Amino acid sequence: YRRWETFMQRFDRVVAPVVALGVQSLDVDLVSIEYFDRFLFDGPRQKALPAALLVGINNILHPDAASGRTMWHYHRGWFEQSGVGDVLVNQNIDAVDTAQPETGEPVRTINLLTKAEARSANCNVDSTPIVDLLDSLHEVTKRYFVQAVQPSMLNSVGIQ
């Protein structure tokens, strides 16, 4: 999130000209952007409380999942109007046990995938400059990430 502007400057300089040429001879059906964020909990896996990271999650999880006793998965998706047309938004969140990178010890992680997708049937994919389209999709994904994560945790990914 904190490197978006740097990424877009490089993209605009290096990739956008090539994409602009390709769009002249290709039929672009969709453009999507997705972010995958992983949060590792310190301490015992069964004491990793989802509500310490995620806003309002206890209202939708089974009590065993909300207490940290079990792994879980949650998915939501919808279409919404954005500056480029109707955008499909998906959010997948799960809590899984994995091996800690340094020690190999089991650790609970919460993975948050946030995706925004512009499809040609619903958006101006062909006529919108790629930089503007990506910027619009980035703003959608960032907005829903910020709404999902506790304010105290946002700084860890560069969002103030």
Short mmCIF file of C-alpha atoms in Angstrom, two decimals:
data_model
loop_
_atom_site.label_atom_id
_atom_site.label_comp_id
_atom_site.label_asym_id
_atom_site.label_seq_id
_atom_site.Cartn_x
_atom_site.Cartn_y
_atom_site.Cartn_z
CA TYR A 1 0.00 0.00 0.00
CA ARG A 2 2.83 2.38 0.80
CA ARG A 3 4.61 1.57 -2.47
CA TRP A 4 1.65 2.14 -4.81
CA GLU A 5 2.83 5.51 -6.12
CA THR A 6 6.32 4.20 -6.83
CA PHE A 7 4.87 1.15 -8.56
CA MET A 8 2.54 3.26 -10.70
CA GLN A 9 5.35 5.62 -11.73
CA ARG A 10 7.42 2.67 -12.96
CA PHE A 11 4.39 1.00 -14.53
CA ASP A 12 3.46 4.19 -16.37
CA ARG A 13 7.02 4.56 -17.68
CA VAL A 14 7.74 0.93 -18.61
CA VAL A 15 4.57 -1.14 -19.01
CA ALA A 16 1.78 1.29 -19.92
CA PRO A 17 3.23 2.10 -23.38
CA VAL A 18 3.40 -1.61 -24.21
CA VAL A 19 -0.14 -2.18 -22.94
CA ALA A 20 -1.40 0.77 -25.00
CA LEU A 21 0.07 -0.85 -28.14
CA GLY A 22 -1.35 -4.26 -27.24
CA VAL A 23 -4.86 -2.94 -26.62
CA GLN A 24 -4.97 -1.77 -30.24
CA SER A 25 -4.78 -5.37 -31.46
CA LEU A 26 -6.20 -7.31 -28.50
CA ASP A 27 -9.67 -7.61 -27.04
CA VAL A 28 -9.26 -6.96 -23.31
CA ASP A 29 -12.01 -8.68 -21.36
CA LEU A 30 -11.03 -7.89 -17.78
CA VAL A 31 -8.47 -6.17 -15.61
CA SER A 32 -8.10 -7.07 -11.95
CA ILE A 33 -5.89 -6.21 -9.04
CA GLU A 34 -5.56 -8.19 -5.85
CA TYR A 35 -3.67 -7.87 -2.62
CA PHE A 36 -2.67 -10.76 -0.40
CA ASP A 37 -1.82 -9.81 3.17
CA ARG A 38 -0.63 -12.34 5.73
CA PHE A 39 -0.57 -11.68 9.46
CA LEU A 40 1.26 -14.08 11.80
CA PHE A 41 0.21 -14.30 15.43
CA ASP A 42 2.68 -14.57 18.29
CA GLY A 43 1.90 -17.14 20.94
CA PRO A 44 -0.25 -20.26 21.02
CA ARG A 45 -2.32 -20.83 17.88
CA GLN A 46 -5.51 -21.50 19.82
CA LYS A 47 -5.30 -18.07 21.45
CA ALA A 48 -5.07 -16.14 18.18
CA LEU A 49 -8.23 -14.06 18.35
CA PRO A 50 -9.49 -12.93 14.92
CA ALA A 51 -11.08 -9.82 16.45
CA ALA A 52 -7.61 -8.55 17.41
CA LEU A 53 -6.99 -8.05 13.69
CA LEU A 54 -10.37 -7.87 11.96
CA VAL A 55 -13.24 -5.45 12.51
CA GLY A 56 -16.62 -7.06 13.29
CA ILE A 57 -15.44 -10.59 12.53
CA ASN A 58 -16.96 -12.12 15.68
CA ASN A 59 -20.43 -11.30 14.34
CA ILE A 60 -19.99 -13.70 11.40
CA LEU A 61 -17.78 -16.52 12.70
CA HIS A 62 -18.77 -19.67 14.54
CA PRO A 63 -17.93 -19.28 18.27
CA ASP A 64 -15.10 -21.86 18.03
CA ALA A 65 -13.51 -19.85 15.22
CA ALA A 66 -14.04 -16.51 16.98
CA SER A 67 -12.33 -17.88 20.09
CA GLY A 68 -9.29 -18.99 18.08
CA ARG A 69 -9.84 -22.69 18.75
CA THR A 70 -10.37 -23.65 15.09
CA MET A 71 -9.19 -22.62 11.67
CA TRP A 72 -11.79 -20.93 9.45
CA HIS A 73 -12.52 -19.35 6.06
CA TYR A 74 -14.84 -16.50 5.09
CA HIS A 75 -15.68 -15.18 1.63
CA ARG A 76 -17.73 -12.23 0.48
CA GLY A 77 -18.22 -10.68 -2.92
CA TRP A 78 -20.40 -8.11 -4.68
CA PHE A 79 -20.54 -5.69 -7.59
CA GLU A 80 -20.30 -1.98 -6.94
CA GLN A 81 -20.25 1.15 -9.04
CA SER A 82 -16.88 2.85 -9.35
CA GLY A 83 -15.40 5.51 -11.59
CA VAL A 84 -14.88 2.94 -14.37
CA GLY A 85 -18.22 1.08 -14.12
CA ASP A 86 -19.46 -1.91 -12.14
CA VAL A 87 -16.52 -3.56 -10.40
CA LEU A 88 -16.57 -7.05 -8.87
CA VAL A 89 -15.12 -6.97 -5.34
CA ASN A 90 -14.02 -10.16 -3.57
CA GLN A 91 -12.62 -10.61 -0.11
CA ASN A 92 -11.36 -13.97 1.16
CA ILE A 93 -10.21 -14.23 4.74
CA ASP A 94 -8.96 -17.35 6.45
CA ALA A 95 -7.14 -18.40 9.58
CA VAL A 96 -4.83 -21.35 9.00
CA ASP A 97 -1.96 -23.02 10.78
CA THR A 98 1.38 -23.01 8.99
CA ALA A 99 5.04 -23.39 9.84
CA GLN A 100 6.81 -20.30 11.11
CA PRO A 101 9.46 -19.29 8.55
CA GLU A 102 12.39 -19.04 10.98
CA THR A 103 11.76 -21.99 13.30
CA GLY A 104 9.36 -24.34 11.53
CA GLU A 105 7.12 -24.19 14.60
CA PRO A 106 3.36 -24.09 13.96
CA VAL A 107 1.86 -20.61 13.89
CA ARG A 108 -1.64 -19.27 13.19
CA THR A 109 -1.88 -16.86 10.29
CA ILE A 110 -4.75 -14.79 9.04
CA ASN A 111 -4.66 -14.33 5.30
CA LEU A 112 -6.65 -11.53 3.70
CA LEU A 113 -7.11 -11.46 -0.07
CA THR A 114 -8.85 -8.38 -1.44
CA LYS A 115 -9.58 -8.21 -5.16
CA ALA A 116 -11.26 -5.74 -7.51
CA GLU A 117 -12.07 -6.76 -11.08
CA ALA A 118 -13.27 -4.66 -14.00
CA ARG A 119 -14.94 -6.71 -16.72
CA SER A 120 -15.57 -5.37 -20.20
CA ALA A 121 -19.29 -6.18 -19.99
CA ASN A 122 -19.62 -3.90 -16.96
CA CYS A 123 -16.79 -1.37 -17.32
CA ASN A 124 -15.00 0.80 -19.84
CA VAL A 125 -11.99 -1.53 -19.96
CA ASP A 126 -11.09 -0.75 -23.59
CA SER A 127 -11.53 3.02 -23.42
CA THR A 128 -10.09 3.74 -19.95
CA PRO A 129 -6.31 4.30 -19.85
CA ILE A 130 -4.70 1.35 -18.04
CA VAL A 131 -3.07 3.59 -15.42
CA ASP A 132 -6.43 5.14 -14.52
CA LEU A 133 -8.10 1.73 -14.44
CA LEU A 134 -5.47 0.24 -12.12
CA ASP A 135 -5.56 3.31 -9.89
CA SER A 136 -9.34 3.04 -9.57
CA LEU A 137 -9.16 -0.69 -8.74
CA HIS A 138 -6.37 -0.02 -6.23
CA GLU A 139 -8.57 2.52 -4.42
CA VAL A 140 -11.44 -0.01 -4.22
CA THR A 141 -9.24 -2.75 -2.76
CA LYS A 142 -7.54 -0.39 -0.34
CA ARG A 143 -10.90 0.95 0.91
CA TYR A 144 -12.19 -2.55 1.78
CA PHE A 145 -8.89 -3.62 3.31
CA VAL A 146 -8.98 -0.56 5.59
CA GLN A 147 -12.58 -1.33 6.57
CA ALA A 148 -11.71 -4.95 7.42
CA VAL A 149 -8.57 -4.41 9.53
CA GLN A 150 -8.45 -2.93 13.01
CA PRO A 151 -7.15 0.67 12.90
CA SER A 152 -4.31 -0.23 15.28
CA MET A 153 -2.97 -2.75 12.72
CA LEU A 154 -3.06 -0.54 9.61
CA ASN A 155 0.30 1.07 10.29
CA SER A 156 2.01 -2.32 9.99
CA VAL A 157 1.21 -2.28 6.25
CA GLY A 158 1.96 1.40 5.73
CA ILE A 159 -1.54 2.84 6.04
CA GLN A 160 -1.86 5.73 8.48
#
